mmCIF file of C-alpha atoms in Angstrom:
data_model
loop_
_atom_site.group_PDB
_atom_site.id
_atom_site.type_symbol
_atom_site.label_atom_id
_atom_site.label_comp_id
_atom_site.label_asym_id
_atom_site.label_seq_id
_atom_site.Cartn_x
_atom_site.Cartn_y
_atom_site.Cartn_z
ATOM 1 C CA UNK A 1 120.709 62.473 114.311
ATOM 2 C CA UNK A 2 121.286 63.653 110.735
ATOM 3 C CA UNK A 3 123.497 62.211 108.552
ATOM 4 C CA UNK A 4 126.897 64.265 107.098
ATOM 5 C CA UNK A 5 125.867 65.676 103.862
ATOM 6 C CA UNK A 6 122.140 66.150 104.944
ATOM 7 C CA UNK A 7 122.905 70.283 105.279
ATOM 8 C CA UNK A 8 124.738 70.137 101.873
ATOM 9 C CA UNK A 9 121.640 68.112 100.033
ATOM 10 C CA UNK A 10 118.831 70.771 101.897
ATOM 11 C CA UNK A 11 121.077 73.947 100.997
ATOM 12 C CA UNK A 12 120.951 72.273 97.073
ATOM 13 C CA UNK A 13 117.470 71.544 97.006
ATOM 14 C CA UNK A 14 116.336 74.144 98.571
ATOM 15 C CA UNK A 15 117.497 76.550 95.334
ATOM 16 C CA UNK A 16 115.729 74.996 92.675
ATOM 17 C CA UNK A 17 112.414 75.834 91.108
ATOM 18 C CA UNK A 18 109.378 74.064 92.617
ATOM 19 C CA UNK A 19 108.534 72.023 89.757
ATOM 20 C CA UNK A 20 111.573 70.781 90.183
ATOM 21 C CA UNK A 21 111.326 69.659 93.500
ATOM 22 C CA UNK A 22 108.510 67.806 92.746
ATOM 23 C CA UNK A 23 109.804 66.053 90.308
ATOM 24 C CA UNK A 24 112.653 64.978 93.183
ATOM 25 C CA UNK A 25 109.742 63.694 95.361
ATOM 26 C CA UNK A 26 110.084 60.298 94.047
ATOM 27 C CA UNK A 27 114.100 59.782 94.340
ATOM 28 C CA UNK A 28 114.449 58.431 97.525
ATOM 29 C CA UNK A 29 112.160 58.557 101.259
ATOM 30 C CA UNK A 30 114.687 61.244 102.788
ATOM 31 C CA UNK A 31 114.398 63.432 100.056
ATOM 32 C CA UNK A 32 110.296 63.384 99.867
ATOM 33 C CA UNK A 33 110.195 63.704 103.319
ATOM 34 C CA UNK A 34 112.673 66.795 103.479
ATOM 35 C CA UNK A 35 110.963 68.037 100.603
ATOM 36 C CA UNK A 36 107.240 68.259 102.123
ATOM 37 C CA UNK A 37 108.249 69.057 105.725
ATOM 38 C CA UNK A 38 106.706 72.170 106.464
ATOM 39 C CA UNK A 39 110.047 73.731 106.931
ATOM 40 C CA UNK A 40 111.405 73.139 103.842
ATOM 41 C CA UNK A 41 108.460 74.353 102.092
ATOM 42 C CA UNK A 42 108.131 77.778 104.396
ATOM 43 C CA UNK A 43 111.861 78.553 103.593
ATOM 44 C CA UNK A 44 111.287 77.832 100.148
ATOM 45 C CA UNK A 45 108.422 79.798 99.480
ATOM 46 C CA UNK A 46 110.412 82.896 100.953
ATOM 47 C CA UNK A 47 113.405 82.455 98.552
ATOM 48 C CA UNK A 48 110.985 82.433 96.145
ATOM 49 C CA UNK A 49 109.326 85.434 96.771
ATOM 50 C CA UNK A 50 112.628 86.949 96.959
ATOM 51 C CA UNK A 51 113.851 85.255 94.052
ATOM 52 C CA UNK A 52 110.653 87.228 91.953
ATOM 53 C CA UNK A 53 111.075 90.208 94.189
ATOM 54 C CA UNK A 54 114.473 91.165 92.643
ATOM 55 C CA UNK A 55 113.757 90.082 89.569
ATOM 56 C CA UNK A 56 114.606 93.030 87.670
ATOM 57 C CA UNK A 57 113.193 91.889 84.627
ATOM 58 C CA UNK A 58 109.870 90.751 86.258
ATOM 59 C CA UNK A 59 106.918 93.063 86.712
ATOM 60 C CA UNK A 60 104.941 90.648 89.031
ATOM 61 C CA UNK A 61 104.034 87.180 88.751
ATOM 62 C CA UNK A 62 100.071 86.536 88.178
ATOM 63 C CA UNK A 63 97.288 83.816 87.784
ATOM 64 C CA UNK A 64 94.552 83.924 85.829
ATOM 65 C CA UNK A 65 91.985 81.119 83.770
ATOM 66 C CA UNK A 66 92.393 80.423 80.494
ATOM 67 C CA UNK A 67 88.555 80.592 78.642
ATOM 68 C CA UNK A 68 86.788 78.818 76.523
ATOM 69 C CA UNK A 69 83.735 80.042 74.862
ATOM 70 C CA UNK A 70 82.176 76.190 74.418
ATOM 71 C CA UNK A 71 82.580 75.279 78.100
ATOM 72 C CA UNK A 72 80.838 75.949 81.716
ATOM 73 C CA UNK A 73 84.126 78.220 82.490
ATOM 74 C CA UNK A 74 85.310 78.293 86.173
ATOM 75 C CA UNK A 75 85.865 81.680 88.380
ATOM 76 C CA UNK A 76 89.443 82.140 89.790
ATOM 77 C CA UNK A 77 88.526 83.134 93.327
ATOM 78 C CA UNK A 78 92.023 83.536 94.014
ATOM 79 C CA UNK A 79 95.427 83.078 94.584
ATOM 80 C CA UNK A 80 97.719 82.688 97.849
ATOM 81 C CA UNK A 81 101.461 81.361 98.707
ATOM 82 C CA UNK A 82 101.056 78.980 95.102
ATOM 83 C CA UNK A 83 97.493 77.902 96.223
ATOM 84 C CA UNK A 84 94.455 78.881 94.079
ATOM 85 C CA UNK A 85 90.962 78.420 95.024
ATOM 86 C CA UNK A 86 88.803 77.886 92.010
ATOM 87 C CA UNK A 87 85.173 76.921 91.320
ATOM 88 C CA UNK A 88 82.119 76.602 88.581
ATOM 89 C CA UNK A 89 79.699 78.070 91.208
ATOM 90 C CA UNK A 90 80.852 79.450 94.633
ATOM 91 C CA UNK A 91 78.971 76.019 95.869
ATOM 92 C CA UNK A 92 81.901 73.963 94.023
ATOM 93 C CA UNK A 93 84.682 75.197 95.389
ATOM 94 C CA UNK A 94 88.048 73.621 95.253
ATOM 95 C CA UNK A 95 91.603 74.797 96.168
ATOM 96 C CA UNK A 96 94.998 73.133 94.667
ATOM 97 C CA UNK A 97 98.792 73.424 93.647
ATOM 98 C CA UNK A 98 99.004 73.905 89.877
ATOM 99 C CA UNK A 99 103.025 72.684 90.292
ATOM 100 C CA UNK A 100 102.368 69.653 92.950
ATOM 101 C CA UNK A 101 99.039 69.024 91.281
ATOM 102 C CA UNK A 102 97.071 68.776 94.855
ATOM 103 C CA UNK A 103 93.497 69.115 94.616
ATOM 104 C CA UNK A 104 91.122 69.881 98.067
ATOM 105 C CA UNK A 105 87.577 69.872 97.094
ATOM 106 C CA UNK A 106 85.509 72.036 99.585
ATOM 107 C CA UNK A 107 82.046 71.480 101.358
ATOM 108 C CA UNK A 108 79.204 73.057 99.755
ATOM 109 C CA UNK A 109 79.098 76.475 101.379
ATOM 110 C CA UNK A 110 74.481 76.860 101.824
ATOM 111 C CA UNK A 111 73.263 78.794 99.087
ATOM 112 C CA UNK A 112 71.398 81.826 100.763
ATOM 113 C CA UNK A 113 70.930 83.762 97.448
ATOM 114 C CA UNK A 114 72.684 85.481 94.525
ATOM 115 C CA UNK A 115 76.922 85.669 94.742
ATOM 116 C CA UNK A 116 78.086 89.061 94.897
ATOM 117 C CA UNK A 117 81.579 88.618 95.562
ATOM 118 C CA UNK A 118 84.136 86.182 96.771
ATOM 119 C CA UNK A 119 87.799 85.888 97.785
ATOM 120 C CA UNK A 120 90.709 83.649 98.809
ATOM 121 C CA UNK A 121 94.185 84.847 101.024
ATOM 122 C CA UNK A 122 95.836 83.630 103.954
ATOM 123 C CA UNK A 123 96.136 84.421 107.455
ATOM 124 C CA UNK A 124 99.436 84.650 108.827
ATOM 125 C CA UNK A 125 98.400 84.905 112.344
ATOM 126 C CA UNK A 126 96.743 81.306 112.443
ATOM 127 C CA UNK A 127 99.029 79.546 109.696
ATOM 128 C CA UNK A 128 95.671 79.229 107.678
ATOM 129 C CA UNK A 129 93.913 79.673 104.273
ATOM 130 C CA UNK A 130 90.122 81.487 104.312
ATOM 131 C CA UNK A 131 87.729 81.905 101.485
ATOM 132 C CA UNK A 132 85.007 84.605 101.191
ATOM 133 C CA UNK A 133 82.360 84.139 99.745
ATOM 134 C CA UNK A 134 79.527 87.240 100.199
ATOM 135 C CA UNK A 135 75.409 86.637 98.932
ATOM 136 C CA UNK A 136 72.959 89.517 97.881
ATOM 137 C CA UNK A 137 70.732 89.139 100.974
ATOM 138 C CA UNK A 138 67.404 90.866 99.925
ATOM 139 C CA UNK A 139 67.569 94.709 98.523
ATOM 140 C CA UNK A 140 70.503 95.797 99.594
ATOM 141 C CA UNK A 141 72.467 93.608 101.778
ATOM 142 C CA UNK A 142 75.136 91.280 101.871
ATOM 143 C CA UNK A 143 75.836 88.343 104.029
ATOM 144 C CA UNK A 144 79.301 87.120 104.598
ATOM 145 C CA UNK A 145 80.244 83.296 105.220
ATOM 146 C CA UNK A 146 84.071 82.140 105.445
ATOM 147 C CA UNK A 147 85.694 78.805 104.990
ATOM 148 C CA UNK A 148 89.464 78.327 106.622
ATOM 149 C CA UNK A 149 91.237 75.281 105.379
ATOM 150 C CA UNK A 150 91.841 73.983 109.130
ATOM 151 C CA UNK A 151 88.301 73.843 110.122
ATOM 152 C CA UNK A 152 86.757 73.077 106.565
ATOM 153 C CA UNK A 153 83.506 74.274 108.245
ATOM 154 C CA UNK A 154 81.665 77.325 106.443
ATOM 155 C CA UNK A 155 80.595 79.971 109.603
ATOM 156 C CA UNK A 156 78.580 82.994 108.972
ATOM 157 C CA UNK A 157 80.883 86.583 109.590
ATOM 158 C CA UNK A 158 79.292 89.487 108.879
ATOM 159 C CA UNK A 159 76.108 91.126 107.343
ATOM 160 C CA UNK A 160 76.783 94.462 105.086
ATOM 161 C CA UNK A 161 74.250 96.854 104.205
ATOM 162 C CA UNK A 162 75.834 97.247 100.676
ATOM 163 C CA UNK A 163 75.202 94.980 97.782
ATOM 164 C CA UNK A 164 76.731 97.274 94.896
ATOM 165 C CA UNK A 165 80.412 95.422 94.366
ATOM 166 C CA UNK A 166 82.735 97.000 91.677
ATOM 167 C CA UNK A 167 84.673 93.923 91.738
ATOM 168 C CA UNK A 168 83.533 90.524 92.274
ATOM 169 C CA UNK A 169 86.869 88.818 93.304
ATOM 170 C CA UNK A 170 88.767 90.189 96.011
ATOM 171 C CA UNK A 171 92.323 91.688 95.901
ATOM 172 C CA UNK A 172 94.563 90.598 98.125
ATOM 173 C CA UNK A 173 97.240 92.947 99.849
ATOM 174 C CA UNK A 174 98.528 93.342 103.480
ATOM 175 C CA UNK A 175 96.422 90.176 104.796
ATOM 176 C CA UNK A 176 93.270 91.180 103.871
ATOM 177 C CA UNK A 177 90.891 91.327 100.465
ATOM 178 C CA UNK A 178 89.645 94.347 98.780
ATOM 179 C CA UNK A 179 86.438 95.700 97.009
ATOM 180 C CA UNK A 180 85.149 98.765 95.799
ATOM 181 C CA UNK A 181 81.618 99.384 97.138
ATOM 182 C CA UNK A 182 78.894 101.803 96.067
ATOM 183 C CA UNK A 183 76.379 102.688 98.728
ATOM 184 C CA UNK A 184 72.926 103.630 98.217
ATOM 185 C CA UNK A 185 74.135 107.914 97.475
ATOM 186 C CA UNK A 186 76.719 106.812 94.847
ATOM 187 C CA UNK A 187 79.374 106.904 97.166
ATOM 188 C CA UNK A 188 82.212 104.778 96.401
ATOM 189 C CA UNK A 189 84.758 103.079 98.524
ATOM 190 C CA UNK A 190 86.633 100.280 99.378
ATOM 191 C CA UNK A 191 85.674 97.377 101.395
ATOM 192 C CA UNK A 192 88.916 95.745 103.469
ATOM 193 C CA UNK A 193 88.305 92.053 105.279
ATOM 194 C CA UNK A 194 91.346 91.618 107.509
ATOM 195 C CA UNK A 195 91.978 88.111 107.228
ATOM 196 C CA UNK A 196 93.847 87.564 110.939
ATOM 197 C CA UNK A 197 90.824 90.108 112.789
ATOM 198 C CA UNK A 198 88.427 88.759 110.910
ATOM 199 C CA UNK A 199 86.568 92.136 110.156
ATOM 200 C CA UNK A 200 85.686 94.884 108.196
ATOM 201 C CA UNK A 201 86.532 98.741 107.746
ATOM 202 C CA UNK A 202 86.112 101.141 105.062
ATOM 203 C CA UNK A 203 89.102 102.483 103.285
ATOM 204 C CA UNK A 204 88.371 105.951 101.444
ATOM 205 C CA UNK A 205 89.270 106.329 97.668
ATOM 206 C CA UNK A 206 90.939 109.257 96.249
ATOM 207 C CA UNK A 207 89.065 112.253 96.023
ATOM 208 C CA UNK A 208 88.706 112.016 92.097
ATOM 209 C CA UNK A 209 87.617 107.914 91.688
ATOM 210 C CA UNK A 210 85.685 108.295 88.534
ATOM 211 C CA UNK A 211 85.145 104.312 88.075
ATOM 212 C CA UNK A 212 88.583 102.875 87.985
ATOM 213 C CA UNK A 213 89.754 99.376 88.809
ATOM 214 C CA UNK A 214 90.971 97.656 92.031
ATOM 215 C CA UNK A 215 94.789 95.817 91.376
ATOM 216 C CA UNK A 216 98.505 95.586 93.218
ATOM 217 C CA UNK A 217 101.387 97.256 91.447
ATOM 218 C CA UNK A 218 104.394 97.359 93.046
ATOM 219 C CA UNK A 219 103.356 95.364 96.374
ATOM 220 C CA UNK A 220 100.790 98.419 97.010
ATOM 221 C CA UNK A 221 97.250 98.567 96.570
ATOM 222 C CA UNK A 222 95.820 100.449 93.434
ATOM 223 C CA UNK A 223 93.481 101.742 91.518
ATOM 224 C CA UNK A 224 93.774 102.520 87.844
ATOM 225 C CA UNK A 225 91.956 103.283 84.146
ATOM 226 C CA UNK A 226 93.170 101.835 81.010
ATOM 227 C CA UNK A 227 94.805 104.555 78.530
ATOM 228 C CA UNK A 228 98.370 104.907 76.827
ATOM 229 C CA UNK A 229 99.800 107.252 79.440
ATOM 230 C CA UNK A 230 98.052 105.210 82.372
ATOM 231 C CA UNK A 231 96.491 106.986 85.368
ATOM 232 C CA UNK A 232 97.559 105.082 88.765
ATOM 233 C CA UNK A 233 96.547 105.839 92.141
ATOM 234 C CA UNK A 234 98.753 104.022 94.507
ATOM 235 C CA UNK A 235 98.386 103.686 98.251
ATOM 236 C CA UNK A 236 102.128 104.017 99.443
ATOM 237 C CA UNK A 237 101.185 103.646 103.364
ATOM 238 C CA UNK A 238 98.237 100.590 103.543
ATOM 239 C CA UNK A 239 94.817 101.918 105.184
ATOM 240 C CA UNK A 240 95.920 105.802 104.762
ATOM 241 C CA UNK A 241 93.677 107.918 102.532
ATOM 242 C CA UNK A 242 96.596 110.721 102.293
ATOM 243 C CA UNK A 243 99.390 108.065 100.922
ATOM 244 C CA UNK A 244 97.011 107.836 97.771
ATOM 245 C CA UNK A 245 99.260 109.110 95.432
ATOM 246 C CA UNK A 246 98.724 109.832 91.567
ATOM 247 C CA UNK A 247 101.379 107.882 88.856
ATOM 248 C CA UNK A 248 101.421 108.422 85.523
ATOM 249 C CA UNK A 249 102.774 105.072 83.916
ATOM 250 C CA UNK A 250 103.729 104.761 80.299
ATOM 251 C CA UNK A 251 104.080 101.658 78.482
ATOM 252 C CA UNK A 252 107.545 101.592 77.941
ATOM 253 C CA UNK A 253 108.282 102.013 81.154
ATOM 254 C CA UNK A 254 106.244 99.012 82.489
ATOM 255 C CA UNK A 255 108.256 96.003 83.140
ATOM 256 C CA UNK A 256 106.621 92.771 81.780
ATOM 257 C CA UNK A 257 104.328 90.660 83.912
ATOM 258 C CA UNK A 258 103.859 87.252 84.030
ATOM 259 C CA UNK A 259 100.271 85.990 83.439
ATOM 260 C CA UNK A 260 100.629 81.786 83.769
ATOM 261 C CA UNK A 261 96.917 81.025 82.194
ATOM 262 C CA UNK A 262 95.635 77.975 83.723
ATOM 263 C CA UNK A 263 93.402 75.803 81.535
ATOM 264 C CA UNK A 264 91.100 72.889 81.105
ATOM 265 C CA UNK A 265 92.338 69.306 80.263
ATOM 266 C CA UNK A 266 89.854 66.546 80.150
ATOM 267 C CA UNK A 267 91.777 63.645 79.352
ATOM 268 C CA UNK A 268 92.492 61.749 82.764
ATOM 269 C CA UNK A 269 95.899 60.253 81.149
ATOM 270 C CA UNK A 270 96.938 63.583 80.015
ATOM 271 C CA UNK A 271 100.222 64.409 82.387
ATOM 272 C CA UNK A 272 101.173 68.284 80.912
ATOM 273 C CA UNK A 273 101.253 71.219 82.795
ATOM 274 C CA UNK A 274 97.814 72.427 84.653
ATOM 275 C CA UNK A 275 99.318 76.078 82.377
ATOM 276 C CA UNK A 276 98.034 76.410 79.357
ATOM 277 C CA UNK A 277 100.842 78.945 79.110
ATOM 278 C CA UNK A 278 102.959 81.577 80.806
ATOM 279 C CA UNK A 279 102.511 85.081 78.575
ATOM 280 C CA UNK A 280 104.379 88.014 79.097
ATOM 281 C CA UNK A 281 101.850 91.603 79.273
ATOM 282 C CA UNK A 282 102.109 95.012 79.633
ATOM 283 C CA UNK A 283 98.614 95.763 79.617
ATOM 284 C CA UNK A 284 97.457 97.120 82.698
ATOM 285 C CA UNK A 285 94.355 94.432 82.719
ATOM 286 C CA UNK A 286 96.199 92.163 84.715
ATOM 287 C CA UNK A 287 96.818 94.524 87.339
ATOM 288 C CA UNK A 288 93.485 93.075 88.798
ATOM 289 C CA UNK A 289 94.675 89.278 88.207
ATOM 290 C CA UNK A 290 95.812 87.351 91.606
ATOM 291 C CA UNK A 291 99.987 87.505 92.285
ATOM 292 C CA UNK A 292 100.888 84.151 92.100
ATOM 293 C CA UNK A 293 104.016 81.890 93.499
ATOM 294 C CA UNK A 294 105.518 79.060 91.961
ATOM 295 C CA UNK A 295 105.404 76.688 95.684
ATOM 296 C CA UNK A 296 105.476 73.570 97.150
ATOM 297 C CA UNK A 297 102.414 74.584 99.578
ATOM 298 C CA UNK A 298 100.324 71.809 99.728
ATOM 299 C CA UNK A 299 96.077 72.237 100.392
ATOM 300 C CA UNK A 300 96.051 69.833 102.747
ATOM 301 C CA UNK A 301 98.649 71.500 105.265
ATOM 302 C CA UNK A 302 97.314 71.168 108.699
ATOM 303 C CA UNK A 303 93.732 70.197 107.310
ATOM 304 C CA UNK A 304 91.513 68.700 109.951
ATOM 305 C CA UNK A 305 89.681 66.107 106.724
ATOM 306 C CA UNK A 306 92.012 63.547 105.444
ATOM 307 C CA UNK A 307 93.711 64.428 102.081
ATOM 308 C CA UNK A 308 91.406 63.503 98.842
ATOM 309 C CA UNK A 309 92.814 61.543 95.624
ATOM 310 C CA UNK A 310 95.362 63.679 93.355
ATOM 311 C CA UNK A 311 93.707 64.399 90.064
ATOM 312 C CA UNK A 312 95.944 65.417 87.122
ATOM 313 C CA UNK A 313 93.946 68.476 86.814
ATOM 314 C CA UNK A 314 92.297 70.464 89.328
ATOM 315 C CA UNK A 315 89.809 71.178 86.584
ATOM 316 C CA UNK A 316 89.076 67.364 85.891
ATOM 317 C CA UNK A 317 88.332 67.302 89.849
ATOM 318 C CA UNK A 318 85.802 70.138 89.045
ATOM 319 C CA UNK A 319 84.294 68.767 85.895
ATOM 320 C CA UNK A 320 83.481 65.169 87.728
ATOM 321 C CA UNK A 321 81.752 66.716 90.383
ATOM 322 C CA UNK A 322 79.857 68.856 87.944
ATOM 323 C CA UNK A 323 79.109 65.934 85.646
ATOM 324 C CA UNK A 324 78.580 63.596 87.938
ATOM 325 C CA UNK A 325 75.657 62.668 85.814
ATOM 326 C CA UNK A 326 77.264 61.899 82.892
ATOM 327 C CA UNK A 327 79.635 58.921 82.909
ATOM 328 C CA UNK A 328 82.059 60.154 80.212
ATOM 329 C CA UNK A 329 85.294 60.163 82.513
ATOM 330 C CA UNK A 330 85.426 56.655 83.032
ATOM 331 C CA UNK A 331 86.382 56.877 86.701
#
């Protein structure tokens, strides 16, 4: 039976940011337990989403990694609900919270040949996270394994007879991840894996692609070139090659974006932010970065493995695995 006030406490909580609420965690065993019940965090996330949705001041919320030119820098496979799935090869994959600081390191997907692409979104349908990754299987073919969080078991999916990717790292949009292709005759066109059926189909381009760039603006899938007066082609009804329509977007009529740059911290008693920083952009380069969610989503929802250590830094997790060799972390 819940105590009076519990209502009052939830309908509090449940407006702050997420870094708040993890900094709550600790105050007392009702409020961590409220806090990381799956309820809590599902109604969360959606005010969230709403919160940035009418934001009319915020272009869109993205992720992206932070390089360095002096270090082994990691690929952002992608981002989902707050989650991000990152790795140094797509053999060392990990997934984590950048706000609740939870790292899942992921079984070594078999190497099978040279990564071609690779992707990271979630399936509504099953409650459940998948990554894709997709290997150059001799002259022209790709073979497709995926990963979902629940069964942390890599299963072969598909075999393509196109190698030729435009982008490397998915875009996600509508459940399912996006690539440009070219075939063999030149042809270009976009890949689509839906996430919940768990297969392909082709989605046709405009009829005058000349080489653009795969991206979301404005919740809708894209393509686009880089210019002053910016050429867009957005999809306004998902999966229909007549709802391409051409925008011309100028500068100052972009609203601002938020890029939060994640970055690499080797000290294990450093306790700052997994950000480097949060930049505001206009430039239409980040229309191919991941949206991101500030969330309370934890990796290890539902997982069938038992959670791993917390590491300050999901890129500490990385580096010890990838230096195991080296005892410089003094773990």
């Amino acid at each position: 039976m819940a105590k009076v006030g519990d209502d009052v406490v939830e309908q509090i909580l449940i407006q702050l940011d997420a870094k708040d609420l993890n900094l709550y965690k600790p105050v007392c065993k009702s409020w961590r337990s409220l806090i990381t019940s799956p309820r809590f965090v599902k109604r969360h996330l959606n005010l969230t989403y709403n919160k940035d949705r009418h934001n009319n001041k915020l272009g869109n919320r993205r992720v992206s990694v932070f390089k360095h030119s002096y270090f082994a820098n990691p690929e952002l496979v992608g981002s989902s609900n707050g989650l991000v799935c990152i790795g140094f090869s797509m053999t060392k994959l990990t997934v984590g919270n950048p706000l609740t600081r939870e790292v899942r390191q992921l079984p070594h997907h078999p190497y099978i040949g040279v990564d071609v692409c690779w992707g990271f979104g979630y399936d509504s349908s099953r409650d459940d996270y998948k990554v894709i990754v997709g290997t150059r299987k001799g002259v022209d073919q790709t073979r497709f394994r995926m990963l979902s969080l629940k069964s942390n078991v890599w299963r072969d999916i598909e075999k393509m007879k196109y190698s030729r990717f435009s982008d490397v790292a998915g875009i996600l949009c509508k459940g399912a991840l996006h690539w440009i292709i070219t075939n063999q005759d030149g042809r270009y066109f976009i890949a689509s894996y839906d996430l919940a059926l768990e297969e392909f189909k082709e989605i046709p381009l405009p009829g005058r692609y000349i080489g653009y760039n795969l991206g979301i603006m404005k919740e809708c899938l894209c393509i686009f070139g880089y210019s002053y007066a910016c050429d867009v082609w957005l999809m306004k009804k998902y999966n229909e090659k007549e709802s391409w329509e051409p925008v011309k977007i100028w500068h100052d009529e972009m609203k601002y974006d938020t890029v939060h740059f994640l970055r690499f911290r080797l000290r294990k008693e450093d306790n700052a932010s997994w950000f480097y920083r949060a930049s505001e952009h206009l430039h239409l380069e980040w229309v191919a970065a991941p949206l991101f969610v500030e969330s309370l989503v934890s990796p290890h929802d539902n997982a069938s493995v038992e959670p791993q250590p917390r590491y300050q830094s999901i890129f500490l997790y990385l580096l010890k695995d990838y230096f195991e060799d080296f005892a410089i972390y003094g773990f």
